Amino acid sequence: MESQKHDLFFILLKLKSYLISLVDDPSQCSADFEYTEEYLNRRFPELKESIIELLVENDINSDCDIAFNPQMHQKFSQIIKNSNNQQNLADMLYDFDIDIRELNIDNEFELYRSERDKALKEIVDLLLQLARTWSSHQELESIVDQYFVLEEEEVLRSEELSTLDNLANSASVSLRHILVFTKKYLNNLIDYYFTYGGDLPLNDFVRDLEGIRQSISVKYVELFKKHGFDPGKM
């Protein structure tokens, strides 16, 4: 276990976020703690049994109870307050530098929610910037296409040829901006997943990215060959 402090309330909130990231519909849930146990085994193995016992004692009996009850954070808050009197759990948490008596559950949750909402807003803003850049790029490409048609018909004047070059350069810059926003979006997405309970499914996404990288490499090889270059000699 890392030496950093672990707040039981945040452990439960991250557990809920993790379950939500895995299960989209209650029908996909099992009637037990299958995913809960998997998460606790990986992240907090020393606390797993005590946390499961605590959940059951408070009538929380499955992954679905945690993931799909909109009032679950309030129940978590009450569980923490009630657990102040449970010496066994308090002793275990003491070993992890947690003093339950000093927790201010309401303020902690508001801070957690505020930071989560801020991170989510930044992700949405990046997606909107990305969408606007794509829209502008589409308009640029449309104008460039019109000039290319005129060029093929050899009716462009010299100043219009200069305009075509400028538009083509602008379209190229636009594509680079799209990549910049995409990179920022992916970085924020990764931070969000790690902070708010999606770090395990994120591992599968990383493997998918490796497949994408290999696919891009293949496309470059095919592009070089199409234009008469030998990638092995470059």
Short mmCIF file of C-alpha atoms in Angstrom, two decimals:
data_model
loop_
_atom_site.label_atom_id
_atom_site.label_comp_id
_atom_site.label_asym_id
_atom_site.label_seq_id
_atom_site.Cartn_x
_atom_site.Cartn_y
_atom_site.Cartn_z
CA MET A 1 0.00 0.00 0.00
CA GLU A 2 1.33 3.47 -0.80
CA SER A 3 2.14 5.71 2.12
CA GLN A 4 -0.32 8.41 1.04
CA LYS A 5 -3.41 8.89 3.14
CA HIS A 6 -6.60 7.22 2.05
CA ASP A 7 -9.91 8.66 3.08
CA LEU A 8 -12.55 5.96 3.47
CA PHE A 9 -15.23 8.25 2.10
CA PHE A 10 -13.21 8.87 -1.06
CA ILE A 11 -12.52 5.15 -1.37
CA LEU A 12 -16.27 4.54 -1.45
CA LEU A 13 -16.84 7.38 -3.94
CA LYS A 14 -14.11 6.08 -6.25
CA LEU A 15 -15.61 2.62 -5.95
CA LYS A 16 -18.97 4.00 -7.12
CA SER A 17 -17.29 5.82 -10.05
CA TYR A 18 -15.48 2.63 -11.01
CA LEU A 19 -18.70 0.61 -11.01
CA ILE A 20 -20.50 3.25 -13.10
CA SER A 21 -17.66 3.14 -15.64
CA LEU A 22 -18.07 -0.63 -16.00
CA VAL A 23 -21.83 -1.15 -15.90
CA ASP A 24 -24.25 0.85 -18.05
CA ASP A 25 -27.46 -0.88 -17.05
CA PRO A 26 -28.69 -2.63 -13.86
CA SER A 27 -29.43 -5.74 -15.91
CA GLN A 28 -25.68 -6.16 -16.40
CA CYS A 29 -25.05 -6.40 -12.66
CA SER A 30 -24.61 -9.60 -10.73
CA ALA A 31 -26.39 -9.99 -7.40
CA ASP A 32 -23.14 -9.78 -5.45
CA PHE A 33 -19.95 -7.71 -5.13
CA GLU A 34 -18.13 -9.16 -8.14
CA TYR A 35 -16.70 -5.86 -9.43
CA THR A 36 -16.47 -4.30 -5.97
CA GLU A 37 -14.23 -7.12 -4.77
CA GLU A 38 -12.12 -6.88 -7.93
CA TYR A 39 -11.59 -3.16 -7.36
CA LEU A 40 -10.77 -3.49 -3.66
CA ASN A 41 -8.44 -6.43 -4.30
CA ARG A 42 -6.42 -4.29 -6.70
CA ARG A 43 -6.49 -0.97 -4.91
CA PHE A 44 -7.09 -1.58 -1.20
CA PRO A 45 -6.62 -5.31 -0.45
CA GLU A 46 -5.99 -4.72 3.29
CA LEU A 47 -9.34 -2.95 3.61
CA LYS A 48 -11.43 -5.19 1.36
CA GLU A 49 -13.00 -7.47 3.96
CA SER A 50 -13.80 -4.65 6.38
CA ILE A 51 -15.34 -2.48 3.65
CA ILE A 52 -17.47 -5.35 2.30
CA GLU A 53 -18.63 -6.13 5.83
CA LEU A 54 -19.43 -2.47 6.41
CA LEU A 55 -21.50 -2.30 3.20
CA VAL A 56 -23.51 -5.40 4.07
CA GLU A 57 -24.16 -4.12 7.58
CA ASN A 58 -25.72 -1.05 5.99
CA ASP A 59 -27.99 -3.00 3.59
CA ILE A 60 -25.76 -2.53 0.55
CA ASN A 61 -25.54 -5.99 -0.95
CA SER A 62 -24.36 -5.77 -4.56
CA ASP A 63 -22.55 -3.76 -7.23
CA CYS A 64 -25.92 -2.52 -8.48
CA ASP A 65 -26.87 -1.11 -5.07
CA ILE A 66 -23.77 1.06 -5.20
CA ALA A 67 -23.79 2.04 -8.89
CA PHE A 68 -27.46 2.84 -9.45
CA ASN A 69 -28.65 4.40 -6.19
CA PRO A 70 -28.58 8.21 -6.78
CA GLN A 71 -28.52 8.80 -3.01
CA MET A 72 -25.57 6.50 -2.40
CA HIS A 73 -23.12 9.32 -1.57
CA GLN A 74 -25.44 10.37 1.27
CA LYS A 75 -25.55 6.80 2.51
CA PHE A 76 -21.75 6.66 2.36
CA SER A 77 -21.66 9.81 4.47
CA GLN A 78 -23.93 8.21 7.07
CA ILE A 79 -21.86 5.02 7.04
CA ILE A 80 -18.73 7.00 7.88
CA LYS A 81 -20.44 8.78 10.74
CA ASN A 82 -21.80 5.52 12.11
CA SER A 83 -18.47 3.76 11.76
CA ASN A 84 -16.87 6.12 14.28
CA ASN A 85 -18.08 3.73 16.93
CA GLN A 86 -16.75 0.60 15.24
CA GLN A 87 -13.38 0.05 16.87
CA ASN A 88 -12.10 -2.62 14.49
CA LEU A 89 -12.48 -0.51 11.38
CA ALA A 90 -11.19 2.58 13.15
CA ASP A 91 -8.05 0.71 14.20
CA MET A 92 -7.45 -0.50 10.66
CA LEU A 93 -7.88 2.95 9.22
CA TYR A 94 -5.53 4.31 11.86
CA ASP A 95 -2.81 2.10 10.37
CA PHE A 96 -3.31 4.03 7.12
CA ASP A 97 -3.03 7.43 8.83
CA ILE A 98 -6.78 8.05 8.74
CA ASP A 99 -8.53 9.55 11.71
CA ILE A 100 -12.25 9.14 11.08
CA ARG A 101 -13.17 11.55 13.85
CA GLU A 102 -11.57 14.44 11.96
CA LEU A 103 -13.44 13.87 8.72
CA ASN A 104 -15.81 16.59 7.62
CA ILE A 105 -17.90 14.53 5.22
CA ASP A 106 -20.08 17.25 3.75
CA ASN A 107 -17.18 19.62 2.99
CA GLU A 108 -15.03 16.81 1.61
CA PHE A 109 -17.79 15.69 -0.72
CA GLU A 110 -18.46 19.22 -1.95
CA LEU A 111 -14.75 19.67 -2.68
CA TYR A 112 -14.63 16.32 -4.46
CA ARG A 113 -17.70 17.13 -6.55
CA SER A 114 -16.46 20.64 -7.36
CA GLU A 115 -13.08 19.36 -8.58
CA ARG A 116 -14.72 16.57 -10.54
CA ASP A 117 -17.19 18.96 -12.20
CA LYS A 118 -14.37 21.36 -13.05
CA ALA A 119 -12.36 18.57 -14.68
CA LEU A 120 -15.41 17.40 -16.60
CA LYS A 121 -16.17 20.95 -17.80
CA GLU A 122 -12.62 21.29 -19.11
CA ILE A 123 -13.06 18.07 -21.08
CA VAL A 124 -16.37 19.25 -22.55
CA ASP A 125 -14.84 22.65 -23.43
CA LEU A 126 -12.02 20.88 -25.28
CA LEU A 127 -14.54 18.80 -27.20
CA LEU A 128 -16.43 21.96 -28.18
CA GLN A 129 -13.18 23.60 -29.32
CA LEU A 130 -12.39 20.49 -31.29
CA ALA A 131 -15.84 20.50 -32.89
CA ARG A 132 -15.53 24.20 -33.83
CA THR A 133 -12.10 23.61 -35.34
CA TRP A 134 -13.43 20.70 -37.40
CA SER A 135 -16.31 22.86 -38.60
CA SER A 136 -13.94 25.65 -39.64
CA HIS A 137 -11.71 23.11 -41.34
CA GLN A 138 -14.66 21.74 -43.30
CA GLU A 139 -15.47 25.24 -44.56
CA LEU A 140 -11.84 25.81 -45.57
CA GLU A 141 -11.70 22.53 -47.44
CA SER A 142 -14.92 23.39 -49.27
CA ILE A 143 -13.48 26.73 -50.45
CA VAL A 144 -10.18 25.10 -51.43
CA ASP A 145 -12.08 22.51 -53.46
CA GLN A 146 -13.88 25.28 -55.37
CA TYR A 147 -10.57 26.96 -56.23
CA PHE A 148 -9.06 23.65 -57.34
CA VAL A 149 -11.95 23.18 -59.78
CA LEU A 150 -11.28 26.62 -61.24
CA GLU A 151 -7.55 25.87 -61.41
CA GLU A 152 -8.18 22.68 -63.37
CA GLU A 153 -10.26 24.71 -65.80
CA GLU A 154 -7.36 27.17 -66.03
CA VAL A 155 -9.49 30.19 -65.24
CA LEU A 156 -7.70 31.32 -62.06
CA ARG A 157 -5.96 34.69 -62.10
CA SER A 158 -2.52 35.07 -60.47
CA GLU A 159 -3.94 36.71 -57.34
CA GLU A 160 -6.46 33.86 -57.03
CA LEU A 161 -3.63 31.33 -57.25
CA SER A 162 -2.00 33.13 -54.31
CA THR A 163 -5.30 32.96 -52.42
CA LEU A 164 -5.49 29.22 -53.13
CA ASP A 165 -2.01 28.72 -51.68
CA ASN A 166 -2.96 30.68 -48.55
CA LEU A 167 -6.16 28.68 -48.12
CA ALA A 168 -4.29 25.40 -48.52
CA ASN A 169 -1.79 26.52 -45.86
CA SER A 170 -4.65 27.53 -43.56
CA ALA A 171 -6.23 24.10 -43.98
CA SER A 172 -2.92 22.48 -43.07
CA VAL A 173 -2.63 24.67 -39.96
CA SER A 174 -6.22 23.79 -39.09
CA LEU A 175 -5.36 20.08 -39.14
CA ARG A 176 -2.43 20.69 -36.81
CA HIS A 177 -4.73 22.57 -34.41
CA ILE A 178 -7.11 19.61 -34.44
CA LEU A 179 -4.24 17.33 -33.37
CA VAL A 180 -3.28 19.76 -30.59
CA PHE A 181 -6.82 19.84 -29.20
CA THR A 182 -7.08 16.07 -29.53
CA LYS A 183 -3.88 15.60 -27.54
CA LYS A 184 -5.12 17.97 -24.81
CA TYR A 185 -8.44 16.12 -24.71
CA LEU A 186 -6.73 12.73 -24.32
CA ASN A 187 -4.47 14.06 -21.54
CA ASN A 188 -7.45 15.47 -19.64
CA LEU A 189 -9.41 12.28 -20.23
CA ILE A 190 -6.59 10.17 -18.78
CA ASP A 191 -6.31 12.43 -15.72
CA TYR A 192 -10.08 12.24 -15.20
CA TYR A 193 -10.11 8.44 -15.39
CA PHE A 194 -7.23 8.10 -12.95
CA THR A 195 -8.70 10.57 -10.47
CA TYR A 196 -12.34 9.53 -10.56
CA GLY A 197 -12.31 5.75 -10.69
CA GLY A 198 -11.75 4.74 -14.31
CA ASP A 199 -8.07 3.77 -14.15
CA LEU A 200 -8.75 0.04 -14.63
CA PRO A 201 -10.80 0.28 -17.87
CA LEU A 202 -8.29 2.92 -19.00
CA ASN A 203 -5.72 0.13 -19.18
CA ASP A 204 -7.80 -1.54 -21.92
CA PHE A 205 -7.94 1.77 -23.77
CA VAL A 206 -4.13 2.00 -23.70
CA ARG A 207 -3.92 -1.40 -25.37
CA ASP A 208 -6.34 -0.15 -28.04
CA LEU A 209 -4.08 2.88 -28.61
CA GLU A 210 -1.16 0.56 -29.23
CA GLY A 211 -3.22 -1.14 -31.93
CA ILE A 212 -3.99 2.28 -33.44
CA ARG A 213 -0.28 3.16 -33.45
CA GLN A 214 0.52 -0.03 -35.32
CA SER A 215 -2.28 0.66 -37.80
CA ILE A 216 -0.85 4.14 -38.48
CA SER A 217 2.61 2.65 -39.06
CA VAL A 218 1.15 0.27 -41.64
CA LYS A 219 -0.62 3.16 -43.39
CA TYR A 220 2.66 5.11 -43.63
CA VAL A 221 4.41 2.10 -45.16
CA GLU A 222 1.61 1.75 -47.71
CA LEU A 223 1.77 5.49 -48.47
CA PHE A 224 5.53 5.36 -49.10
CA LYS A 225 5.20 2.34 -51.36
CA LYS A 226 2.35 3.97 -53.28
CA HIS A 227 4.64 6.88 -54.16
CA GLY A 228 7.63 4.72 -55.05
CA PHE A 229 9.62 4.94 -51.82
CA ASP A 230 11.15 1.97 -50.01
CA PRO A 231 10.51 2.50 -46.24
CA GLY A 232 13.32 0.10 -45.44
CA LYS A 233 15.88 2.39 -47.07
CA MET A 234 14.68 5.63 -45.51
#
